[in-house]
Coordinates of C-alpha atoms and ligand atoms in Angstrom, one line a residue:
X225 CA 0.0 0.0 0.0
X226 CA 1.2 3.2 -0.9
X227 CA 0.3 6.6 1.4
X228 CA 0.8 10.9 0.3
X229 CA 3.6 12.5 0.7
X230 CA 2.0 14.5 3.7
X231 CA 0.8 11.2 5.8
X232 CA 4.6 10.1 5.2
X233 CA 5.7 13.1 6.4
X234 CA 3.4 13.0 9.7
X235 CA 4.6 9.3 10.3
X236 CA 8.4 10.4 10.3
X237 CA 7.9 13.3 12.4
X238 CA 6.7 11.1 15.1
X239 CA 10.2 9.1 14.6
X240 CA 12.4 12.2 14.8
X241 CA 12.6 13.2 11.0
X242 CA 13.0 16.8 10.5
X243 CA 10.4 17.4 7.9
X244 CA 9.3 21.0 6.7
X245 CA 6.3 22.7 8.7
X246 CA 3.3 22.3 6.6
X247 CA -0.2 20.5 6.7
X248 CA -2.7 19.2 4.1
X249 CA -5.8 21.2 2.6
X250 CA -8.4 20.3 0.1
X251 CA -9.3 24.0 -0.2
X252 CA -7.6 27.0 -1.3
X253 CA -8.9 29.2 1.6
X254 CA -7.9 26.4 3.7
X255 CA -4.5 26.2 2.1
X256 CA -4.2 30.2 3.0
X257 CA -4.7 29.3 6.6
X258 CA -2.2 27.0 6.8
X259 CA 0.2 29.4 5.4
X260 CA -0.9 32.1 8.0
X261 CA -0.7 29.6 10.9
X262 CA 2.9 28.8 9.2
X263 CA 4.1 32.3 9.8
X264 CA 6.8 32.5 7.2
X265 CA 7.0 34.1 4.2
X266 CA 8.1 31.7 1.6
X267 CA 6.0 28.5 1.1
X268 CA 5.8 26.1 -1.1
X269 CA 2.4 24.3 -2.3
X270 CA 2.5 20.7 -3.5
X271 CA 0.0 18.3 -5.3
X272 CA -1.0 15.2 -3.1
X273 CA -1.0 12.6 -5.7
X274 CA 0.5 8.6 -5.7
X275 CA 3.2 9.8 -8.4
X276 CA 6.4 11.2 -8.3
X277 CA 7.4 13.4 -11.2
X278 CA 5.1 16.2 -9.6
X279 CA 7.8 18.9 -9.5
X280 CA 8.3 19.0 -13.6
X281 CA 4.7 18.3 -14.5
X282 CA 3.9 21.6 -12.3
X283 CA 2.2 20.0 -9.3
X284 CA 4.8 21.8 -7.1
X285 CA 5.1 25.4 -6.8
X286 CA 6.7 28.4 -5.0
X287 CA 4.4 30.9 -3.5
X288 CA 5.5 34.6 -2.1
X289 CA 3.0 35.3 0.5
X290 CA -0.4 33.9 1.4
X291 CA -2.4 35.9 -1.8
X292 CA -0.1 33.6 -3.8
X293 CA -0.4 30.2 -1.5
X294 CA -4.1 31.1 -2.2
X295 CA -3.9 31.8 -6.3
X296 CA -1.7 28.5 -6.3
X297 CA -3.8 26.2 -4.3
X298 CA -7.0 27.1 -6.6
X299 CA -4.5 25.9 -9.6
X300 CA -2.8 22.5 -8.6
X301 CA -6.7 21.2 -6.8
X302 CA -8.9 19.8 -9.2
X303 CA -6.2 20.1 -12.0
X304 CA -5.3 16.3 -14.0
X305 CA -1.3 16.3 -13.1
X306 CA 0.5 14.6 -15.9
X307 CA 3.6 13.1 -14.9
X308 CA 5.9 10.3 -16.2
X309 CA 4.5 8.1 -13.5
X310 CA 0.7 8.4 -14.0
X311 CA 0.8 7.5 -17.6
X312 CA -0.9 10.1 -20.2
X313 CA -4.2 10.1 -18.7
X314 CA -2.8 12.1 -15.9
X315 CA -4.3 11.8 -12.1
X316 CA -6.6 14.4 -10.3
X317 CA -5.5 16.2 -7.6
X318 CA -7.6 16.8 -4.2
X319 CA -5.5 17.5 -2.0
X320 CA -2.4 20.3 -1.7
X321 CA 0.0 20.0 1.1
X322 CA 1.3 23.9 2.1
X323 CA 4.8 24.2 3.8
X324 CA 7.1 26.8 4.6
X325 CA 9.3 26.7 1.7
X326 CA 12.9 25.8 2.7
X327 CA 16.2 27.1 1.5
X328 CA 18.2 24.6 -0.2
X329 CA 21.8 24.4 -0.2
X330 CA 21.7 20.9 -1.9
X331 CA 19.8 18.0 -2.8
X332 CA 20.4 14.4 -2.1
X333 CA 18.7 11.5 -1.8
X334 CA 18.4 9.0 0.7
X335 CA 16.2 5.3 0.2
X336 CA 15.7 2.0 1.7
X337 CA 14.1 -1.2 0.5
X338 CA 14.6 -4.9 1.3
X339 CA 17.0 -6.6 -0.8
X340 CA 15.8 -10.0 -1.8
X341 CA 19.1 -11.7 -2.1
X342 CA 20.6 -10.7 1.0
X343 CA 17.0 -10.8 3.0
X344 CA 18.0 -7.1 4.7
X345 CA 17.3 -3.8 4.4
X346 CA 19.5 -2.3 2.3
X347 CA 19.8 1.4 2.9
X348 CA 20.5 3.7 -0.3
X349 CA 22.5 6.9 -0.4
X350 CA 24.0 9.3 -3.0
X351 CA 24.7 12.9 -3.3
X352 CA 22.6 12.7 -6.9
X353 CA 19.8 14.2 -4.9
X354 CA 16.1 15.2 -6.6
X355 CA 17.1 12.7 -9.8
X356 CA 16.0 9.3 -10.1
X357 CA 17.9 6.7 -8.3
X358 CA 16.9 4.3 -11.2
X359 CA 19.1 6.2 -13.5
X360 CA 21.5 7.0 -10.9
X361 CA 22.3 3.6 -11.1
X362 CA 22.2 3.2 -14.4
X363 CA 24.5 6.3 -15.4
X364 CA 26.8 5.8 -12.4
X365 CA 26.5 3.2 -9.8
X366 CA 29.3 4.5 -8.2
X367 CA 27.7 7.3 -7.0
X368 CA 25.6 5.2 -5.2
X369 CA 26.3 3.6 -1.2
X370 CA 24.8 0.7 -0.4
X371 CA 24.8 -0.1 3.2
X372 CA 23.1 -3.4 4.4
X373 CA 22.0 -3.8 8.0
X374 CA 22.1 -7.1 10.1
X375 CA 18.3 -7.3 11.6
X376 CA 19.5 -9.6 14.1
X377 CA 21.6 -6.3 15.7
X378 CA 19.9 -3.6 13.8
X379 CA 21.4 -0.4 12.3
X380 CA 24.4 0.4 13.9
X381 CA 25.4 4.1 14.3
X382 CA 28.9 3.8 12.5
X383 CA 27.1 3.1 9.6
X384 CA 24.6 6.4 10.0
X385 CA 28.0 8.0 10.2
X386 CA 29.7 6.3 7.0
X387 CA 26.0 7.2 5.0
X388 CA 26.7 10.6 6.3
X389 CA 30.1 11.1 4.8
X390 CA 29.6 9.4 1.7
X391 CA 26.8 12.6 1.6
X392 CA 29.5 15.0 2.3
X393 CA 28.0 16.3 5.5
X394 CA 30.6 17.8 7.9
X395 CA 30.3 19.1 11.3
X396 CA 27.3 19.0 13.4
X397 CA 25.0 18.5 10.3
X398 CA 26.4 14.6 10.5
X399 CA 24.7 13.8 13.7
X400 CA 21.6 15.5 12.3
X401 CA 22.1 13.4 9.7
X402 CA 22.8 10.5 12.1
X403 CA 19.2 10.8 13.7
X404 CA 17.1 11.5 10.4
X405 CA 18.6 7.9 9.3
X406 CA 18.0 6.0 12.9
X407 CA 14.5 7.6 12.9
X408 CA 13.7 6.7 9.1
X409 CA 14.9 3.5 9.7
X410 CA 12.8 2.9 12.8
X411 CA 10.1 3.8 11.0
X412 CA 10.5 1.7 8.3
X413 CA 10.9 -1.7 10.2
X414 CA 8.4 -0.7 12.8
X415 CA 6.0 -0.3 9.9
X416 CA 6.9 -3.3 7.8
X417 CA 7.7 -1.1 4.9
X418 CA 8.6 -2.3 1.5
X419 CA 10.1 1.3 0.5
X420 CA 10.8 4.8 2.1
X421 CA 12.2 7.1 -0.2
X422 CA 13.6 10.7 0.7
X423 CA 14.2 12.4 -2.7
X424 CA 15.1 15.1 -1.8
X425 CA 16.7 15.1 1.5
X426 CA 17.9 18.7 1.3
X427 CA 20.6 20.0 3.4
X428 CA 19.9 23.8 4.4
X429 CA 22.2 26.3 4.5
X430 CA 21.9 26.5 8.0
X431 CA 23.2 22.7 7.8
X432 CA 20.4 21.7 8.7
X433 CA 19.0 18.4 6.9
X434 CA 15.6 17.9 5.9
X435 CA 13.3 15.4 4.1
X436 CA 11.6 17.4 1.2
X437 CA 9.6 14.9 0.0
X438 CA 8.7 11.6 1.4
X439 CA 7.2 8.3 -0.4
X440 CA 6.5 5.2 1.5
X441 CA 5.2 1.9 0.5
X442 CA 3.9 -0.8 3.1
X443 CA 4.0 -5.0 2.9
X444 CA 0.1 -5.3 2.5
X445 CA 0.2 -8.6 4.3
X446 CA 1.5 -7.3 7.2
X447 CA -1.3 -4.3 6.9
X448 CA -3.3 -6.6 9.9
X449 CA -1.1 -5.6 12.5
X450 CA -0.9 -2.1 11.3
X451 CA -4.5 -0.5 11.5
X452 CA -3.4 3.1 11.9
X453 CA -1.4 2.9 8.7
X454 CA -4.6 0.8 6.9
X455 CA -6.4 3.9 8.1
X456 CA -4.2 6.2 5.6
X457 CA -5.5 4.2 2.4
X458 CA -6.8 6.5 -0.1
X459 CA -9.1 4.6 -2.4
X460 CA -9.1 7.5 -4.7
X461 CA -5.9 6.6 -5.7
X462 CA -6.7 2.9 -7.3
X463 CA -8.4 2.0 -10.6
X464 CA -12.1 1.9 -10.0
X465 CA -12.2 -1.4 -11.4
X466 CA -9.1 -2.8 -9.4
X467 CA -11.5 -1.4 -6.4
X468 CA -14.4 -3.5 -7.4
X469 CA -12.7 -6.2 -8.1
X470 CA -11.4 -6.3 -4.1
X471 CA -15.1 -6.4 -3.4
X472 CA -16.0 -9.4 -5.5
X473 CA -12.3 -11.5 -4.4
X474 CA -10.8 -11.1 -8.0
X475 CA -7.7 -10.2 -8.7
X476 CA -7.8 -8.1 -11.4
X477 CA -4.6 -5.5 -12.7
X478 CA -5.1 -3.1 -15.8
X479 CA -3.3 -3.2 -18.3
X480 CA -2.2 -1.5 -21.5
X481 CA -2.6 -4.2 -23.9
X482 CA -6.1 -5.6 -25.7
X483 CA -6.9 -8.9 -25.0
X484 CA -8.8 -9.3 -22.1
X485 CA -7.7 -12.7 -19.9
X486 CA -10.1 -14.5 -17.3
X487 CA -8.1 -16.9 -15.7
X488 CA -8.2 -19.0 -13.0
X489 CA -5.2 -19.3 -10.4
X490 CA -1.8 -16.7 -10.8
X491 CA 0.3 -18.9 -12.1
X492 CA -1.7 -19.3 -15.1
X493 CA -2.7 -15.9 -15.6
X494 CA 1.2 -15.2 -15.7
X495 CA 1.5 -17.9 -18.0
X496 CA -1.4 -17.0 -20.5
X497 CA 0.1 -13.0 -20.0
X498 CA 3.6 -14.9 -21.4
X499 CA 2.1 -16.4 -24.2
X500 CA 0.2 -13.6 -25.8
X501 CA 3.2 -11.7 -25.5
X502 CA 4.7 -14.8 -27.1
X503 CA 2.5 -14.3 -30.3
X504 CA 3.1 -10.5 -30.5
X505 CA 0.3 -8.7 -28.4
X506 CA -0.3 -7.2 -24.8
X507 CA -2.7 -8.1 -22.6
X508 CA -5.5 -5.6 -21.5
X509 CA -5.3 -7.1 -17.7
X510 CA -4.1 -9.7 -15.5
X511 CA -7.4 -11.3 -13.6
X512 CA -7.9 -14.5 -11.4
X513 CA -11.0 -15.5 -11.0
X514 CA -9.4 -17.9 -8.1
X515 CA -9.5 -21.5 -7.9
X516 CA -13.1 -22.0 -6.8
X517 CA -14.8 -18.6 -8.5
X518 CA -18.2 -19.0 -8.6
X519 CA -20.4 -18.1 -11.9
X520 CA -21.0 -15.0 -10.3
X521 CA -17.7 -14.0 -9.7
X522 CA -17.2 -14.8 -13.6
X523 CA -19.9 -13.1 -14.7
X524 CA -18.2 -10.1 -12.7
X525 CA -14.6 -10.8 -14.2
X526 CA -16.6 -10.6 -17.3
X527 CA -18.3 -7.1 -17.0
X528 CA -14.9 -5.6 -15.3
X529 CA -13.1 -7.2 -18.7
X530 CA -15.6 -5.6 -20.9
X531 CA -15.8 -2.5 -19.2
X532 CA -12.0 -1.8 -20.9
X533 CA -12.4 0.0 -24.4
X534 CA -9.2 -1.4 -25.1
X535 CA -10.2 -5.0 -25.3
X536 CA -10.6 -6.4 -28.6
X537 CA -10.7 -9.9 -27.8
X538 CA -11.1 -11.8 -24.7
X539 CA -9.0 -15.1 -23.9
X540 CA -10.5 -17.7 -21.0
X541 CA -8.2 -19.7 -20.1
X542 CA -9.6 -22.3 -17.5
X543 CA -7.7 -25.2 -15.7
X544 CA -10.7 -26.7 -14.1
X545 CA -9.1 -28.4 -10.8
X546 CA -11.1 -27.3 -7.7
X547 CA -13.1 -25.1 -10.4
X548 CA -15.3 -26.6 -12.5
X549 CA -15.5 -25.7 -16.3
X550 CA -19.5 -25.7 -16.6
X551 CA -19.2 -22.7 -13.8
X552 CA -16.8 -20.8 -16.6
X553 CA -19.5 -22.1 -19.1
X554 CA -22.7 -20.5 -17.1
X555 CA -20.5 -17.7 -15.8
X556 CA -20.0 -16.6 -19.6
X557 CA -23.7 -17.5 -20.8
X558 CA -24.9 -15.2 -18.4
X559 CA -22.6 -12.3 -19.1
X560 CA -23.5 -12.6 -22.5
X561 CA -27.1 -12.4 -22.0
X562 CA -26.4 -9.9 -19.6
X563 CA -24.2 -7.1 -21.0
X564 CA -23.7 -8.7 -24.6
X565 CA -19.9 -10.0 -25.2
X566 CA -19.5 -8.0 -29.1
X567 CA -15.3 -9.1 -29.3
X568 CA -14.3 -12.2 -29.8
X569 CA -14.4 -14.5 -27.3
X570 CA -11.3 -17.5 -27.6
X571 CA -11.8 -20.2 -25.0
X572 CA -10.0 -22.8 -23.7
X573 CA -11.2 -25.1 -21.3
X574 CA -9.3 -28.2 -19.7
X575 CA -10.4 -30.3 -16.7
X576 CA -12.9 -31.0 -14.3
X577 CA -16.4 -31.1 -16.4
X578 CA -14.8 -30.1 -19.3
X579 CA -17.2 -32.3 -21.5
X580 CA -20.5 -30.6 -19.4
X581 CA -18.6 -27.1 -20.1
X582 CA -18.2 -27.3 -24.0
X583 CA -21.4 -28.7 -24.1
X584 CA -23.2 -25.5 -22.6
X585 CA -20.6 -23.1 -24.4
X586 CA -21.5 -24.8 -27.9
X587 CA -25.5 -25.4 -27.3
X588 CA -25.5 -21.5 -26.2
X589 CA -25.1 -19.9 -29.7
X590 CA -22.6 -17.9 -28.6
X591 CA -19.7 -17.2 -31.3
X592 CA -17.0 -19.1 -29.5
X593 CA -13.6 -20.0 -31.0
X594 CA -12.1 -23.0 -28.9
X595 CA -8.5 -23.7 -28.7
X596 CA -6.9 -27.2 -28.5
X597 CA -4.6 -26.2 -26.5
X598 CA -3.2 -23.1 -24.6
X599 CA -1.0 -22.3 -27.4
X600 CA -3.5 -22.9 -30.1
X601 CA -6.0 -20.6 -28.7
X602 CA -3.6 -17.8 -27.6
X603 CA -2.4 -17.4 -31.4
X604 CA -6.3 -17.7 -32.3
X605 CA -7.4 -14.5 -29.8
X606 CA -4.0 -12.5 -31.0
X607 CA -5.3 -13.4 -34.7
X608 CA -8.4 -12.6 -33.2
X609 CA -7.5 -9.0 -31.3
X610 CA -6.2 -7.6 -34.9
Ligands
GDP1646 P1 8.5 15.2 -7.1 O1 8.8 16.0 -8.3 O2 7.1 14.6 -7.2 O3 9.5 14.3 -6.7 O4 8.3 16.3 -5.8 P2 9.4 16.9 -4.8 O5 8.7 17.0 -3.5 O6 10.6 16.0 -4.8 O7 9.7 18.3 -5.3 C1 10.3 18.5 -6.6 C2 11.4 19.6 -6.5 O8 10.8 20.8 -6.1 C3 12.5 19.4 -5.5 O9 13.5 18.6 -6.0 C4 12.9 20.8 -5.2 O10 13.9 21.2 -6.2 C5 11.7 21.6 -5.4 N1 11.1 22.1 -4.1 C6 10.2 21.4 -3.4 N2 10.0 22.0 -2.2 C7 10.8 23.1 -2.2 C8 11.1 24.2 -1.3 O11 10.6 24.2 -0.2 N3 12.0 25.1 -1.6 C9 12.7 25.1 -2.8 N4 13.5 26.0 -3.1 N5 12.4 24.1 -3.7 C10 11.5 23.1 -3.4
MN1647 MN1 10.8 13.9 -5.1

């Protein structure tokens, strides 16, 4: 799960990261009162959105007084923010966070995530601050500390110290330094994080060090023990028909392709999303159905599928174990009495009633094109999607 920049910023506070004065409005005359409650007179208004790239698509802005905190906020809420993370169709913003803007001597950047081979948190630091670490990393990984910390004895202060250097902090800024680490590190196993990203971690030229921006991501299995964070979710910031398909127990994710996919189990909607690739096309989604979906939890799959423009065919592609392929059969019967299927619909069935399932799908007078086999019928809906 993924929180705003201004809940992150809340949560480090209350671990001992400096982070800039500032609160959240939804309002522009609410924005202004922040900034009068702020008492300074630079601030900076920024667009509360699940995307980073905000500062060059014009989500973030300057302001000079609280006339200009108020002209800002009425610009960045309710406009579609385009960035290179929300894709062209852009994401709406509702929500501004005001803060006193700070004066920056430099920008770096500071990150942790788990690293899979080595089963610790791996904490990130480099002196390329406000850039992507990706390319970073890509341009010149030796700009780049990596700095792995035992869990069984936890982060140890030399290494806070060593991060700090590697930064080129001198003086007292490097126990400053030294406490933002400790704190964002607390915060992050406290929390079971996935991610904590400060990008920028500005140092002022007061040497002081702050965290400009903030992203965290959380483990969503470990959510349960975490109900205050849970609490943060902001539904607004998931696909409407990722939403719905929580409600029904499908997992669905969009995608940019056209060929729809109902599949049951994850290991074979991976697989069918690999073989349509295979023959040359991109699927419009990844959805299980599960491995006992009912025929109204098809019929559902069915209408969230169709509800995509994109599609231009839709692939079933059933192994019927603990589900049975006449469910699939009345699931898509249904749907197509219900809502009309007008693409192409390429099914393959295999297991469990799979006589009973072709014998409904071919009695129904639906236009079906079967597959032999998996491979058969994924070349059949890419032909198909064209
Ligand atoms: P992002 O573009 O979504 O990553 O948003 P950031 O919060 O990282 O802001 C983008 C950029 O805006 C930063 O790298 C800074 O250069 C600039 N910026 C943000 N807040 C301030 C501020 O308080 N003062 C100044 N001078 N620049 C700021
Ligand atoms: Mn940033």
């Amino acid at each position: 799960m993924n929180i705003h920049e201004y809940q992150a910023k809340e949560l480090l506070s209350k671990y001992g990261v400096a982070v800039p004065a500032g609160k959240v409005a939804q309002h522009e005359d609410e924005a202004e009162q922040i900034a009068k409650d702020l008492s300074a007179d630079k601030f900076v208004v920024k667009a509360q959105i699940h995307a980073g790239g905000r500062g060059k698509g014009g989500g973030v802005k300057l302001a000079n007084g609280l006339k200009e905190v108020k002209r800002l906020a009425s610009e960045i809420l309710g406009m579609n923010l385009v960035t290179h993370q929300t894709g062209p169709e852009g994401k709406l913003v509702s929500k501004v966070l005001v803060e006193e803007a700070s004066d920056i001597a430099t920008e770096l950047y500071l990150g942790m995530v788990i690293d899979r081979a080595t089963e610790k948190v791996v904490i990130m630091a480099s002196q390329e601050g406000g850039m992507e670490i990706e390319e970073v990393a890509r341009t010149n990984p030796e700009k780049i500390l990596k700095e792995y910390v035992d869990p069984t004895v936890g982060l140890l202060p030399y290494q806070c110290r060593k991060i700090a250097y590697f930064l080129g902090l001198k003086g007292k800024t490097v126990n400053k330094a030294v406490k933002f680490i400790i704190g964002l590190y607390n915060a992050f196993t406290e929390n079971d994080c996935s991610l904590a990203e400060i990008n920028p971690l500005i140092l002022t030229n007061d040497g002081d060090v702050y965290a400009l921006d903030a992203k965290m991501n959380f483990d969503d299995n470990a959510l349960f023990r975490h109900p205050d964070i849970e609490k943060m979710h902001d539904p607004a910031e998931e696909d409407p028909t990722e939403l719905e398909a929580k409600k029904w127990g499908i997992s669905y994710v969009k995608l940019d392709g056209n060929i729809g996919c109902l599949v049951n189990g994850a290991g074979l909607a991976m697989s069918t999303m690999d073989i349509i690739k295979h023959h040359g096309a991109e699927p419009a989604n990844f959805l299980d159905v599960g491995g006992g979906a009912t025929t109204e939890q098809v019929l559902q799959a069915l209408k969230m599928i169709l509800s995509d423009p994109n599609v231009k065919a839709i692939f079933i592609n059933i192994f019927g174990g603990i589900m049975k392929c006449d469910t699939i059969a009345e699931g898509v019967i249904t749907a197509a009495k219900e809502v009309g299927i007008k693409v192409p619909l390429i099914v393959r069935l295999e297991g469990t009633n799979v006589e009973l399932g072709r014998k409904l799908l071919s009695e129904s007078g639906l236009n079906i094109i079967t597959g032999s086999d998996m491979r058969d019928a994924a070349a059949k809906a890419v032909e198909a999607a064209k």
